[in-house]
């Protein structure tokens, strides 16, 4: 290594001093300064990006780490809210939860190198790859796997929205199971293929990215295919919405036209009603899912931009005649200027991607977690956390129970104190005095005002039966006449309402027995037979417990 200063100009190092023992040896940037066989080859020190960009670039790259940290915190907070808070605060859905989880995995790729605090270089000219650094392997796998999961769940969200709007199909359990199967298995399978064939290494920024070898075939082409399918589905869905909206506008005049005098609408007006109903349904779906639609559009746009920038970056590393010529031109500039990179930045811009594009990619990748919280989260999440924390530190209130409180099923006098407000005011509860106190006898539930008063055998018939037994008369209850299909007779055992008379009960049910007239036979007593006596003695009337003393009780004849 002592001959490095005489063989390789600064800042280059002699390649032979660093044997290929590990790391991403294909990522070395080495050039022969003398075009002669057997001459030494000089390589640029690691990391290479420090010589192609100004010093502020590396400071900005380090600043993106704090954005990544904030993004991971926001995404983790969103996932924790989905898991802890009730659904009325989060309005969670498995498509939103899985998309947020995929973004969280992708954001972890930028945090893993911070915790590891490992160098990006295997030696002075060789960067680490996934075989030489576990940090590189984890960060690269999280980035590629999280990116694949994000694109897949974005496609599933776009497909679900397309089914609901265009085909009026609400995804159910089958769609849920298929989404879980394809949303996780396909990214895992393609990630395994990508890592085994292409691999990852420290190429750009603080985390590992996919290598250029077979990167287009194993990663970028399948990823862009799924992203393109999502874009097509989203475009078809929006095209259908615009078509329905325009049809409802242009056919509005036809909806008011009717046929001549019939009052029936034309066929185009019927189609207008259908178009309006479809447009209202689309409005409801879009109003509920506009956040998901917006994040799908933004993630798809980011993925397309990432793919464009990284594919352009891979193009600068290929060994083409143009790249080799530009590389020699820049190396000679560095050798002539003694390793002053600022003197050769104009040439370096033609070799690598532009500084603004590189920083835009890093910041957009770091901002996805914050974007997920803003669009997938709802303002009610914060109120839900407030209620949860307040309930944790809030003492439970002691419930006040009255000493006299009893269940309605318990017997006792208190069971009859709580009367319904619809209780009939004419019904009173009998009271009996015992000693100095008043005993309240339990009575049946009071009659409601909406209940029709019916014939009560416990009161009216019982009194009549007692009178009949006291007079020695037999009690003959009413018997229903036998049914017959012939025409009934004109006589009826019942008299009309106008012919009914007040019934006056007396000791002798027939007046002939009182006068001693034996010629008049006393008919057998029946509660349904009126007495012919028209007495006006109010003391001989039977009093109903539900009526006033002045009321007469009329019975059928």
Tab-separated table of C-alpha atoms in Angstrom, residues 60-360:
chain	number	residue	atom	x	y	z
A	60	UNK	CA	-29.667	16.242	3.873
A	61	UNK	CA	-29.532	12.457	3.617
A	62	UNK	CA	-28.880	12.276	7.360
A	63	UNK	CA	-31.808	14.652	7.938
A	64	UNK	CA	-34.156	12.243	6.193
A	65	UNK	CA	-33.496	9.814	9.039
A	66	UNK	CA	-35.505	12.020	11.414
A	67	UNK	CA	-38.354	12.118	8.910
A	68	UNK	CA	-38.190	8.322	8.770
A	69	UNK	CA	-38.355	8.141	12.549
A	70	UNK	CA	-41.396	10.416	12.664
A	71	UNK	CA	-43.001	8.369	9.909
A	72	UNK	CA	-42.483	5.115	11.806
A	73	UNK	CA	-43.960	6.663	14.949
A	74	UNK	CA	-47.018	7.914	13.055
A	75	UNK	CA	-47.586	4.585	11.350
A	76	UNK	CA	-47.089	2.682	14.599
A	77	UNK	CA	-49.536	5.004	16.346
A	78	UNK	CA	-52.075	4.339	13.609
A	79	UNK	CA	-51.688	0.562	13.915
A	80	UNK	CA	-51.915	0.744	17.699
A	81	UNK	CA	-55.095	2.790	17.409
A	82	UNK	CA	-56.572	0.195	15.079
A	83	UNK	CA	-55.763	-2.525	17.607
A	84	UNK	CA	-56.808	-0.798	20.851
A	85	UNK	CA	-59.570	1.698	20.156
A	86	UNK	CA	-63.170	0.728	19.372
A	87	UNK	CA	-64.215	0.722	15.765
A	88	UNK	CA	-66.480	3.769	16.163
A	89	UNK	CA	-63.368	5.892	16.718
A	90	UNK	CA	-61.126	4.399	14.012
A	91	UNK	CA	-63.560	3.127	11.354
A	92	UNK	CA	-60.949	0.501	10.630
A	93	UNK	CA	-61.154	-1.912	7.733
A	94	UNK	CA	-58.878	-4.791	6.904
A	95	UNK	CA	-57.806	-3.098	3.660
A	96	UNK	CA	-56.705	-0.027	5.600
A	97	UNK	CA	-55.064	-2.031	8.389
A	98	UNK	CA	-53.070	-4.201	5.985
A	99	UNK	CA	-51.998	-1.215	3.903
A	100	UNK	CA	-50.802	0.616	7.014
A	101	UNK	CA	-48.922	-2.506	8.126
A	102	UNK	CA	-47.203	-2.756	4.734
A	103	UNK	CA	-46.146	0.892	4.917
A	104	UNK	CA	-44.835	0.298	8.437
A	105	UNK	CA	-42.598	-2.529	7.202
A	106	UNK	CA	-41.251	-0.322	4.439
A	107	UNK	CA	-40.498	2.528	6.846
A	108	UNK	CA	-38.579	0.195	9.151
A	109	UNK	CA	-35.939	-0.217	6.455
A	110	UNK	CA	-34.704	3.321	7.101
A	111	UNK	CA	-34.644	2.925	10.900
A	112	UNK	CA	-32.743	-0.367	11.090
A	113	UNK	CA	-29.352	1.134	10.071
A	114	UNK	CA	-29.725	3.807	12.768
A	115	UNK	CA	-30.042	1.253	15.529
A	116	UNK	CA	-27.227	-0.900	14.190
A	117	UNK	CA	-24.708	1.963	13.863
A	118	UNK	CA	-22.705	-0.076	11.375
A	119	UNK	CA	-20.538	1.148	8.552
A	120	UNK	CA	-21.703	1.026	4.968
A	121	UNK	CA	-18.359	-0.289	3.742
A	122	UNK	CA	-16.826	-3.740	3.989
A	123	UNK	CA	-13.394	-2.229	3.335
A	124	UNK	CA	-12.117	1.070	1.996
A	125	UNK	CA	-13.337	0.459	-1.563
A	126	UNK	CA	-16.100	-2.188	-1.139
A	127	UNK	CA	-19.618	-1.517	0.168
A	128	UNK	CA	-21.493	-4.058	2.269
A	129	UNK	CA	-24.069	-6.407	0.790
A	130	UNK	CA	-26.667	-8.637	2.404
A	131	UNK	CA	-24.158	-11.460	2.902
A	132	UNK	CA	-21.570	-9.389	4.718
A	133	UNK	CA	-23.912	-7.263	6.849
A	134	UNK	CA	-27.035	-8.380	8.640
A	135	UNK	CA	-28.090	-4.744	8.846
A	136	UNK	CA	-27.991	-4.482	5.082
A	137	UNK	CA	-29.965	-7.704	4.704
A	138	UNK	CA	-32.708	-6.616	7.109
A	139	UNK	CA	-33.037	-3.093	5.771
A	140	UNK	CA	-33.049	-4.260	2.155
A	141	UNK	CA	-35.591	-7.007	2.826
A	142	UNK	CA	-37.839	-4.594	4.732
A	143	UNK	CA	-37.644	-2.049	1.912
A	144	UNK	CA	-38.340	-4.480	-0.923
A	145	UNK	CA	-40.885	-6.554	0.992
A	146	UNK	CA	-42.673	-3.506	2.350
A	147	UNK	CA	-42.726	-1.967	-1.104
A	148	UNK	CA	-44.181	-5.135	-2.597
A	149	UNK	CA	-46.850	-5.401	0.128
A	150	UNK	CA	-47.739	-1.739	-0.294
A	151	UNK	CA	-48.246	-2.132	-4.030
A	152	UNK	CA	-50.273	-5.328	-3.599
A	153	UNK	CA	-52.645	-3.878	-1.008
A	154	UNK	CA	-52.952	-0.742	-3.109
A	155	UNK	CA	-54.062	-2.940	-5.990
A	156	UNK	CA	-56.545	-4.769	-3.741
A	157	UNK	CA	-58.036	-1.477	-2.557
A	158	UNK	CA	-58.400	-0.283	-6.135
A	159	UNK	CA	-59.976	-3.610	-7.121
A	160	UNK	CA	-62.415	-3.497	-4.206
A	161	UNK	CA	-63.466	0.033	-5.100
A	162	UNK	CA	-63.891	-0.977	-8.736
A	163	UNK	CA	-66.207	-3.841	-7.766
A	164	UNK	CA	-68.344	-1.627	-5.553
A	165	UNK	CA	-68.757	1.258	-7.993
A	166	UNK	CA	-68.774	-0.354	-11.426
A	167	UNK	CA	-70.282	-3.767	-10.703
A	168	UNK	CA	-72.289	-3.064	-7.518
A	169	UNK	CA	-70.602	-5.988	-5.768
A	170	UNK	CA	-69.818	-5.644	-2.083
A	171	UNK	CA	-66.708	-7.728	-1.283
A	172	UNK	CA	-67.459	-10.336	1.334
A	173	UNK	CA	-65.692	-13.138	3.136
A	174	UNK	CA	-64.355	-14.758	-0.027
A	175	UNK	CA	-62.735	-11.531	-1.103
A	176	UNK	CA	-61.298	-11.132	2.387
A	177	UNK	CA	-59.685	-14.578	2.343
A	178	UNK	CA	-58.390	-14.119	-1.197
A	179	UNK	CA	-56.983	-10.698	-0.315
A	180	UNK	CA	-55.152	-12.079	2.710
A	181	UNK	CA	-53.730	-14.916	0.636
A	182	UNK	CA	-52.569	-12.855	-2.332
A	183	UNK	CA	-51.715	-9.711	-0.379
A	184	UNK	CA	-49.036	-11.446	1.696
A	185	UNK	CA	-47.996	-14.587	-0.186
A	186	UNK	CA	-47.154	-12.931	-3.503
A	187	UNK	CA	-44.841	-10.298	-1.933
A	188	UNK	CA	-43.075	-12.966	0.139
A	189	UNK	CA	-42.536	-15.203	-2.897
A	190	UNK	CA	-41.276	-12.392	-5.119
A	191	UNK	CA	-39.072	-11.052	-2.323
A	192	UNK	CA	-37.405	-14.448	-1.996
A	193	UNK	CA	-36.803	-14.552	-5.748
A	194	UNK	CA	-35.386	-11.030	-5.780
A	195	UNK	CA	-33.014	-11.585	-2.867
A	196	UNK	CA	-31.747	-14.904	-4.197
A	197	UNK	CA	-31.069	-13.664	-7.727
A	198	UNK	CA	-30.373	-9.941	-7.468
A	199	UNK	CA	-29.651	-9.106	-3.832
A	200	UNK	CA	-29.263	-5.767	-2.079
A	201	UNK	CA	-26.313	-3.597	-1.081
A	202	UNK	CA	-25.446	-0.093	0.104
A	203	UNK	CA	-25.746	1.959	-3.042
A	204	UNK	CA	-27.685	5.044	-2.185
A	205	UNK	CA	-28.615	6.662	1.112
A	206	UNK	CA	-28.466	5.094	4.565
A	207	UNK	CA	-30.186	1.787	3.727
A	208	UNK	CA	-29.582	-1.001	1.258
A	209	UNK	CA	-31.254	-0.992	-2.149
A	210	UNK	CA	-31.646	-3.560	-4.876
A	211	UNK	CA	-28.629	-4.229	-7.069
A	212	UNK	CA	-28.625	-3.495	-10.768
A	213	UNK	CA	-27.913	-7.082	-11.840
A	214	UNK	CA	-31.240	-8.622	-12.996
A	215	UNK	CA	-33.049	-6.030	-10.934
A	216	UNK	CA	-35.431	-5.135	-13.745
A	217	UNK	CA	-36.514	-8.729	-14.348
A	218	UNK	CA	-36.884	-9.818	-10.725
A	219	UNK	CA	-38.242	-6.697	-9.031
A	220	UNK	CA	-39.060	-3.657	-11.095
A	221	UNK	CA	-40.954	-5.329	-13.944
A	222	UNK	CA	-43.388	-7.312	-11.702
A	223	UNK	CA	-43.796	-4.333	-9.387
A	224	UNK	CA	-44.590	-1.958	-12.225
A	225	UNK	CA	-46.994	-4.509	-13.709
A	226	UNK	CA	-49.092	-4.621	-10.541
A	227	UNK	CA	-48.883	-0.833	-10.208
A	228	UNK	CA	-50.005	-0.421	-13.819
A	229	UNK	CA	-52.960	-2.753	-13.192
A	230	UNK	CA	-53.932	-0.621	-10.203
A	231	UNK	CA	-53.701	2.524	-12.294
A	232	UNK	CA	-55.858	0.983	-15.028
A	233	UNK	CA	-58.508	-0.108	-12.514
A	234	UNK	CA	-58.506	3.317	-10.914
A	235	UNK	CA	-58.800	4.995	-14.312
A	236	UNK	CA	-61.706	2.751	-15.340
A	237	UNK	CA	-63.470	3.459	-12.063
A	238	UNK	CA	-63.109	7.205	-12.435
A	239	UNK	CA	-64.128	6.999	-16.080
A	240	UNK	CA	-67.299	5.188	-15.065
A	241	UNK	CA	-68.027	7.849	-12.440
A	242	UNK	CA	-67.596	10.620	-15.004
A	243	UNK	CA	-69.771	8.762	-17.524
A	244	UNK	CA	-72.587	8.295	-15.005
A	245	UNK	CA	-72.360	11.919	-13.939
A	246	UNK	CA	-72.494	13.240	-17.505
A	247	UNK	CA	-75.361	10.917	-18.418
A	248	UNK	CA	-77.378	12.128	-15.442
A	249	UNK	CA	-76.771	15.725	-16.532
A	250	UNK	CA	-77.556	15.327	-20.234
A	251	UNK	CA	-80.696	13.267	-19.649
A	252	UNK	CA	-82.132	15.568	-16.991
A	253	UNK	CA	-84.409	17.211	-19.508
A	254	UNK	CA	-85.749	13.857	-20.662
A	255	UNK	CA	-86.786	12.964	-17.127
A	256	UNK	CA	-89.450	15.702	-17.101
A	257	UNK	CA	-90.988	14.727	-20.459
A	258	UNK	CA	-94.089	12.535	-20.421
A	259	UNK	CA	-96.186	10.949	-23.134
A	260	UNK	CA	-99.194	12.829	-24.492
A	261	UNK	CA	-101.761	12.887	-21.690
A	262	UNK	CA	-100.848	9.492	-20.302
A	263	UNK	CA	-98.521	10.755	-17.602
A	264	UNK	CA	-96.088	7.917	-18.259
A	265	UNK	CA	-92.410	8.765	-18.747
A	266	UNK	CA	-90.470	7.973	-21.857
A	267	UNK	CA	-87.904	5.199	-21.820
A	268	UNK	CA	-85.034	7.689	-21.711
A	269	UNK	CA	-86.474	9.243	-18.543
A	270	UNK	CA	-86.483	5.812	-16.932
A	271	UNK	CA	-82.826	5.512	-17.811
A	272	UNK	CA	-82.284	8.951	-16.302
A	273	UNK	CA	-83.676	7.816	-12.964
A	274	UNK	CA	-81.343	4.835	-13.061
A	275	UNK	CA	-78.396	7.080	-13.870
A	276	UNK	CA	-79.243	9.397	-11.011
A	277	UNK	CA	-79.547	6.523	-8.590
A	278	UNK	CA	-76.201	5.169	-9.739
A	279	UNK	CA	-74.617	8.582	-9.349
A	280	UNK	CA	-75.997	8.951	-5.813
A	281	UNK	CA	-74.655	5.514	-4.950
A	282	UNK	CA	-71.250	6.475	-6.362
A	283	UNK	CA	-71.320	9.667	-4.328
A	284	UNK	CA	-71.900	7.689	-1.135
A	285	UNK	CA	-69.060	5.273	-1.895
A	286	UNK	CA	-66.622	8.047	-2.780
A	287	UNK	CA	-67.619	10.032	0.307
A	288	UNK	CA	-66.802	7.031	2.481
A	289	UNK	CA	-63.567	6.031	0.742
A	290	UNK	CA	-62.048	9.249	-0.534
A	291	UNK	CA	-59.126	8.905	1.877
A	292	UNK	CA	-58.332	5.437	0.619
A	293	UNK	CA	-58.689	6.576	-2.978
A	294	UNK	CA	-56.315	9.476	-2.407
A	295	UNK	CA	-53.643	7.393	-0.704
A	296	UNK	CA	-53.860	4.802	-3.490
A	297	UNK	CA	-53.253	7.496	-6.088
A	298	UNK	CA	-50.348	8.993	-4.160
A	299	UNK	CA	-48.668	5.641	-3.491
A	300	UNK	CA	-48.986	4.626	-7.123
A	301	UNK	CA	-47.502	7.934	-8.227
A	302	UNK	CA	-44.638	7.508	-5.756
A	303	UNK	CA	-43.918	3.977	-6.953
A	304	UNK	CA	-43.806	5.039	-10.565
A	305	UNK	CA	-41.453	7.877	-9.679
A	306	UNK	CA	-39.232	5.606	-7.567
A	307	UNK	CA	-38.999	3.072	-10.357
A	308	UNK	CA	-38.112	5.749	-12.876
A	309	UNK	CA	-35.353	7.216	-10.721
A	310	UNK	CA	-33.822	3.878	-9.693
A	311	UNK	CA	-33.906	2.510	-13.218
A	312	UNK	CA	-32.138	5.657	-14.373
A	313	UNK	CA	-29.599	5.123	-11.588
A	314	UNK	CA	-29.067	1.537	-12.732
A	315	UNK	CA	-28.512	2.826	-16.235
A	316	UNK	CA	-25.577	4.951	-15.072
A	317	UNK	CA	-23.801	1.908	-13.622
A	318	UNK	CA	-23.889	-0.210	-16.767
A	319	UNK	CA	-20.633	-0.671	-18.657
A	320	UNK	CA	-21.557	1.065	-21.869
A	321	UNK	CA	-19.192	3.017	-24.120
A	322	UNK	CA	-20.805	6.295	-23.121
A	323	UNK	CA	-20.581	5.554	-19.411
A	324	UNK	CA	-16.965	4.419	-19.689
A	325	UNK	CA	-16.010	7.577	-21.574
A	326	UNK	CA	-17.743	9.806	-19.022
A	327	UNK	CA	-16.116	7.857	-16.181
A	328	UNK	CA	-12.628	8.370	-17.595
A	329	UNK	CA	-13.309	12.049	-18.130
A	330	UNK	CA	-14.414	12.516	-14.534
A	331	UNK	CA	-11.488	10.427	-13.150
A	332	UNK	CA	-8.962	12.499	-15.103
A	333	UNK	CA	-10.602	15.673	-13.772
A	334	UNK	CA	-10.229	14.400	-10.221
A	335	UNK	CA	-6.613	13.406	-10.808
A	336	UNK	CA	-5.711	16.764	-12.348
A	337	UNK	CA	-7.401	18.771	-9.578
A	338	UNK	CA	-5.890	16.723	-6.770
A	339	UNK	CA	-9.174	15.100	-5.727
A	340	UNK	CA	-11.206	18.330	-5.541
A	341	UNK	CA	-14.742	17.131	-6.214
A	342	UNK	CA	-16.190	20.622	-6.545
A	343	UNK	CA	-14.073	21.210	-9.625
A	344	UNK	CA	-15.599	18.135	-11.282
A	345	UNK	CA	-19.257	18.343	-10.176
A	346	UNK	CA	-20.412	19.398	-13.634
A	347	UNK	CA	-19.013	16.203	-15.109
A	348	UNK	CA	-20.340	14.141	-12.177
A	349	UNK	CA	-23.902	15.254	-12.912
A	350	UNK	CA	-23.748	13.354	-16.201
A	351	UNK	CA	-22.681	10.151	-14.459
A	352	UNK	CA	-25.157	9.911	-11.585
A	353	UNK	CA	-28.759	10.979	-11.112
A	354	UNK	CA	-29.403	14.586	-10.252
A	355	UNK	CA	-29.237	15.708	-6.657
A	356	UNK	CA	-32.828	16.952	-6.516
A	357	UNK	CA	-34.201	13.682	-7.863
A	358	UNK	CA	-32.200	11.660	-5.348
A	359	UNK	CA	-33.375	13.773	-2.417
A	360	UNK	CA	-36.964	13.701	-3.657
